[in-house]
């Protein structure tokens, strides 16, 4: 598919690599293109990207940037086919992710009421127990054997945690993983996209229906109960919110844990400071979120009118993505050492969980999981090391996630 690209700016667009072979280099090119860069998404879809911290903060609180896909000129003109591999990210159905204003506040308030700090903290004991169990299994592996730490630790921990939070049966996890792999991938064949979207919808609709029949002490049941107390929350909104929370709730944390391990193992001097107790694990988590953010690009907002961004204009009807991979290493925000992984950094400020009305409601849970998982991992396996060179680690073809196929390590 080809779509017209605005040529009002002198520089050509940055074409995002569907195979994500060099995310760091791509992020650098986006920053060089200016705070508002023209890009081409996989599948040939043109849009704009905000690439700098200050401009991103401003745009994420600008009411002229909306989530309503009907404001997208290319969508109105029929230029975005329903079998576009990223259609599920651009048009995932009505939820707190895709509405603005009062509708967004209504949906987010219900989620916030259910996802309270108390409920998150109640998960700590379960997270600790699950972490211990996963590490016990890893400890049974033969000494010197290569282990896929992502598959054996970084994936099952958040998937089981978010499953418990949302009330998703563990028996559904394998099917869910297969569908989400297709959902996020830029390489899903177009002819498979409609069926994949239908299968995801049916899976989560079935979970919601089950909770209506047999509610439990989980967030899905809490959303259903809230809607039955006179709120206007519909079954579609509950289903889409459940899908959103499960997707975001495990993918981000997987990448956070994986990226933290990679960062530490490729920066031995930083790793030594942490394992000696000279730097807290909180610094590792926040510096990883900044330097190797789990979410590389967030799709997608639409300009309801022209928006001035520095010396450029985001035209009405155009789409905007937030390029967190570029933003996290913005020297104007983080200084000349923005490109360095440095857990001793005096101030670690980032917007890797978003900013403004649509800031990630699960940020506290993701931080909690990482704060339990990472120190426990290194306490059990202080000699852990990568089994391959950094250049051999393979990025998944996912434009939205800074994600690896696997993480081969030797435990010590």
C-alpha atoms as one frame of an Amber mdcrd trajectory, in Angstrom:
protein
   0.000   0.000   0.000   1.259   3.494  -0.762  -0.095   6.746   0.598   0.805
  10.348  -0.209   3.434  11.941   1.990   3.478  15.617   2.881   6.525  17.233
   1.299   6.275  20.623   2.990   9.441  19.923   5.009  12.780  19.777   3.240
  14.080  16.588   4.840  12.775  13.248   3.645  10.767  11.010   5.963  12.368
   8.460   8.261  11.174   5.033   7.131  10.715   2.838  10.194  12.329  -0.563
   9.710   9.658  -3.286   9.998  12.345  -5.744  11.153  13.730  -3.342  13.828
  17.331  -4.230  13.033  18.824  -1.026  14.505  16.493   0.723  16.923  19.249
   2.916  18.398  20.310   4.141  14.959  16.710   4.727  13.936  16.076   6.711
  17.120  19.127   8.851  16.438  17.901   9.588  12.911  14.518  10.608  14.311
  16.126  13.071  16.732  18.257  14.482  13.933  15.082  15.048  11.896  13.843
  17.496  14.531  11.211  17.438  17.281   8.480  16.787  14.707   9.707  14.262
  12.158   7.915  12.848   9.149   7.993   9.057   9.203   6.647   6.119   7.251
   5.256   3.236   9.291   5.609  -0.375   8.130   3.089  -0.966   5.380   3.802
   2.415   3.776   1.582   4.513   6.067   2.879   8.091   6.489   2.575   9.990
   9.743   4.557  12.271  12.040   6.612  11.461  15.137   7.453  13.597  18.134
  11.073  12.857  19.006  12.020  15.244  21.815  11.098  15.264  25.493   9.802
  18.824  25.894   7.688  18.739  22.738   6.300  15.320  23.649   5.176  16.530
  27.080   3.444  19.480  25.477   1.708  17.431  22.786   0.586  14.741  25.221
  -1.416  17.344  27.115  -2.692  19.181  24.021  -6.441  18.668  23.611  -6.092
  19.152  19.840  -4.345  15.755  19.647  -7.128  13.195  19.908  -7.549   9.424
  19.849 -10.593   9.413  17.548  -9.504   7.634  14.366 -12.277   9.409  12.455
 -10.095  12.529  12.691  -7.404  10.830  10.568  -7.565  12.102   7.021  -6.015
   8.965   5.543  -8.628   6.836   7.325 -11.472   9.029   6.082 -10.130   8.760
   2.522 -10.023   4.960   2.696  -6.212   4.810   2.456  -5.768   2.562   5.531
  -6.881  -0.996   4.748  -8.405  -3.203   7.421  -5.693  -5.797   6.795  -2.855
  -3.367   7.606  -0.706  -5.302  10.130  -0.828  -2.390  12.608  -4.580  -1.785
  12.349  -5.175  -3.260  15.789  -2.883  -0.636  17.319  -4.409   2.235  15.358
  -8.030   1.181  15.822  -8.293  -1.264  18.765 -11.919  -0.533  19.611 -13.459
   1.703  22.243 -11.585   1.771  25.529  -9.864   4.354  27.686  -6.985   4.199
  25.171  -9.090   5.435  22.256 -11.381   8.103  23.707 -10.798  11.605  25.028
 -12.349  14.155  27.323 -15.252  13.120  29.507 -15.473   9.622  27.995 -11.812
   9.025  28.794 -12.186  10.334  32.339 -15.178   8.059  32.896 -13.377   4.914
  31.749 -10.093   5.772  33.423 -11.814   6.589  36.718 -13.378   3.140  36.801
 -10.036   1.476  36.101  -8.285   3.677  38.681 -10.917   2.783  41.282 -10.274
  -0.898  40.668  -6.491  -0.660  40.136  -5.826   1.024  43.465  -2.471   1.284
  45.184  -3.827  -1.135  47.790  -4.756  -3.716  45.138  -1.330  -3.380  43.498
   0.453  -3.749  46.843  -1.658  -6.816  47.612  -0.013  -8.423  44.591   3.485
  -8.096  46.095   3.406 -11.362  48.032   2.205 -13.211  44.945   4.896 -11.591
  42.794   7.565 -12.584  45.316   6.287 -16.159  45.491   6.065 -16.467  41.713
   9.568 -15.015  41.327  10.960 -17.501  43.836   9.276 -20.400  42.059  10.625
 -19.371  38.661  14.137 -18.948  40.089  13.908 -22.340  41.808  13.177 -23.931
  38.442  16.082 -22.106  36.839  18.374 -23.292  39.627  17.584 -26.901  38.646
  19.139 -26.411  35.214  22.598 -27.968  34.679  25.513 -25.671  35.432  26.814
 -23.883  32.370  23.706 -24.562  30.291  22.341 -21.748  28.110  18.891 -20.631
  29.244  16.390 -18.358  27.514  15.790 -15.953  30.386  12.934 -14.270  28.560
  10.928 -17.455  28.082  11.806 -18.931  31.483  11.545 -15.817  33.667  10.788
 -12.432  32.084   7.663 -13.650  30.257   5.882 -15.923  32.763   6.256 -13.493
  35.677   4.264 -10.525  34.278   1.891 -12.741  32.307   0.859 -14.570  35.460
   0.689 -11.358  37.484  -1.561  -9.545  35.031  -3.582 -12.727  34.626  -4.224
 -12.809  38.365  -5.019  -9.098  38.413  -7.503  -9.317  35.558  -8.862 -12.771
  36.368  -7.528 -14.524  33.254  -7.180 -18.281  33.590  -3.654 -19.608  33.065
  -5.064 -22.059  30.526  -5.726 -19.080  28.233  -2.134 -17.812  28.344  -0.673
 -19.872  25.446  -3.492 -18.886  23.080  -3.206 -15.292  24.226   0.551 -15.248
  23.611   0.151 -16.585  20.076  -2.485 -13.985  19.228  -0.589 -11.077  20.785
   2.562 -12.093  18.886   0.569 -11.657  15.666  -1.151  -8.513  16.944   2.083
  -6.608  17.589   4.184  -7.991  14.711   4.815  -6.017  11.532   5.206  -9.361
   9.719   1.717 -10.771  10.223   0.448 -11.579   6.700  -2.375  -9.172   5.743
  -4.713 -12.046   4.964  -4.388 -13.225   8.592  -5.046  -9.859  10.236  -8.885
  -9.834  10.198  -9.118 -13.340  11.646  -6.485 -12.557  14.289  -8.446  -9.477
  15.369 -11.678 -11.498  15.490 -10.008 -14.268  17.509  -8.607 -11.781  20.045
 -12.013 -10.161  20.420 -13.709 -13.525  20.893 -11.139 -14.657  23.468 -11.598
 -11.607  25.657 -15.359 -11.485  25.150 -15.465 -15.036  26.452 -13.463 -14.088
  29.540 -15.829 -11.196  30.270 -18.866 -13.433  29.780 -17.381 -15.934  32.205
 -16.824 -13.243  34.820 -20.413 -12.091  34.488 -21.515 -15.627  35.259 -18.956
 -16.222  38.002 -17.305 -13.023  39.303 -14.137 -13.097  41.357 -11.777 -10.787
  43.214 -10.216  -9.353  40.080 -10.205  -6.180  38.006 -12.470  -7.526  35.272
 -15.145  -8.414  37.823 -14.699  -4.992  39.440 -15.309  -3.263  36.091 -18.412
  -5.362  35.505 -19.703  -4.571  38.978 -19.080  -0.863  38.473 -21.050  -0.903
  35.223 -23.928  -2.663  36.926 -24.103   0.055  39.588 -25.547   2.505  37.088
 -22.479   3.502  35.129 -22.690   3.548  31.338 -19.783   1.127  30.881 -20.712
  -1.315  28.103 -19.667  -4.915  27.538 -17.604  -3.739  24.564 -15.785  -1.195
  26.739 -15.088  -3.800  29.431 -13.829  -6.296  26.847 -11.559  -3.769  25.133
 -10.256  -2.474  28.462  -9.441  -6.033  29.535  -7.565  -6.653  26.287  -5.682
  -3.362  26.649  -4.695  -4.015  30.252  -3.493  -7.561  29.571  -1.512  -6.515
  26.476   0.136  -3.494  28.065   0.404  -5.137  31.464   2.696  -7.941  30.387
   4.501  -6.691  27.253   5.976  -3.607  28.915   7.208  -5.479  31.972   8.765
  -8.267  29.901  10.788  -5.697  27.969  11.701  -3.778  31.137  13.172  -6.885
  32.788  14.929  -8.078  29.620  16.344  -4.656  28.778  17.608  -4.125  32.332
  19.502  -7.423  32.223  20.995  -6.602  28.816  22.008  -3.118  29.990  23.701
  -4.449  33.124  25.467  -7.293  31.331  26.854  -4.956  28.664  27.943  -2.359
  31.260  29.922  -4.385  33.818  31.068  -1.331  35.752  27.435  -0.334  36.316
  26.513  -3.894  37.218  29.284  -3.995  39.823  28.016  -0.835  41.520  24.533
  -2.291  41.774  25.588  -5.710  43.062  27.830  -4.068  45.674  24.798  -2.160
  46.938  26.296   1.219  46.053  23.377   2.045  43.731  19.745   1.111  44.427
  17.769  -1.106  42.083  15.310   1.751  41.645  18.012   3.572  39.674  18.495
   0.545  37.426  14.777   0.438  36.686  14.408   4.152  35.973  17.591   4.359
  33.895  16.492   1.331  31.871  13.092   2.943  31.290  14.882   6.026  29.982
  17.815   4.548  28.074  16.248   1.371  26.691  12.564   2.139  27.010  10.241
  -0.875  26.717   7.934   1.021  24.349   9.757   2.318  21.287   6.798   4.026
  19.543   3.249   4.609  20.763   0.525   4.607  18.117  -1.407   6.873  17.500
  -2.959  10.336  17.910  -4.640  12.574  15.353  -4.529  16.340  14.901  -8.053
  17.798  15.053  -6.572  21.114  13.851  -3.174  22.485  12.858  -0.700  22.300
  15.761   2.521  24.295  15.862   5.525  22.244  17.004   8.648  24.366  17.097
   9.179  25.755  13.596   6.961  23.093  11.995   3.254  22.428  11.805   1.467
  19.159  12.427  -1.375  19.562   9.911  -4.987  18.897  10.746  -5.982  15.320
   9.942  -2.447  13.915  10.230  -1.419  11.102  12.560   1.232  11.419  15.273
   3.224   8.717  17.033   5.293   9.237  20.182   8.816   7.922  19.618   9.937
   7.007  23.125  13.119   5.384  21.852  14.260   8.760  20.538  12.842  10.794
  23.417  14.623   8.776  26.102  18.051   9.829  24.812  17.224  13.464  24.114
  20.359  15.463  24.999  18.292  18.621  25.461  16.564  16.898  28.384  19.218
  14.519  29.726  22.421  16.360  28.868  25.422  15.373  26.734  25.586  11.899
  28.319  22.015  11.036  27.293  23.343   8.203  25.123  25.095   6.531  28.070
  23.574   3.957  30.403  24.444   5.409  33.801  22.725   4.181  36.964  24.519
   6.905  38.962  22.779   9.633  36.987  21.778  12.312  39.484  18.312  12.876
  38.072  16.497  10.273  36.000  13.372  11.814  34.539  11.560  10.264  31.624
   8.109   9.842  30.135   8.431   6.195  29.183   5.059   5.423  30.758   3.521
   8.375  28.941   2.385  11.750  30.195  -0.890  13.590  30.591  -4.388  12.080
  30.560  -3.301   8.836  28.866  -0.357   8.063  31.162  -0.095   4.305  31.721
  -2.323   3.258  34.645  -0.197   0.153  35.199   3.122   1.958  35.711   3.199
   1.255  39.448   2.589  -2.463  38.879   5.331  -2.712  36.250   7.804  -0.984
  38.558   6.781  -3.257  41.434   7.358  -6.410  39.366  10.778  -5.226  38.194
  11.756  -4.162  41.733  11.040  -7.700  42.955  12.297  -9.667  39.944  15.652
  -8.037  39.218  17.257  -8.056  42.685  15.981 -11.592  43.295  17.435 -12.763
  39.974  20.882 -11.355  40.699  20.832 -12.458  44.344  20.257 -16.024  43.158
  22.582 -15.850  40.132  25.247 -13.159  40.724  27.469 -14.681  38.009  24.752
 -14.482  35.336  26.110 -13.484  31.922  24.923 -13.224  28.327  25.510 -16.400
  26.335  26.003 -14.417  23.111  27.387 -11.023  22.175  25.076  -8.007  22.290
  25.181  -7.822  18.501  23.731 -11.342  18.285  20.568 -10.550  20.228  17.621
 -10.424  17.834  14.950  -7.745  17.913  11.393  -8.858  17.288   9.704  -7.192
  14.280   7.513  -5.040  16.519   7.423  -1.315  15.844   5.877  -0.472  19.211
   7.999  -2.587  21.578  11.728  -2.625  22.257  11.591  -6.398  22.414  13.830
  -9.408  21.775  12.999 -12.846  20.438  14.926 -14.402  23.293  17.569 -13.672
  25.912  20.140 -16.488  26.038  22.149 -16.385  29.268  24.390 -18.615  31.340
  23.338 -18.474  34.972  26.805 -18.951  36.389
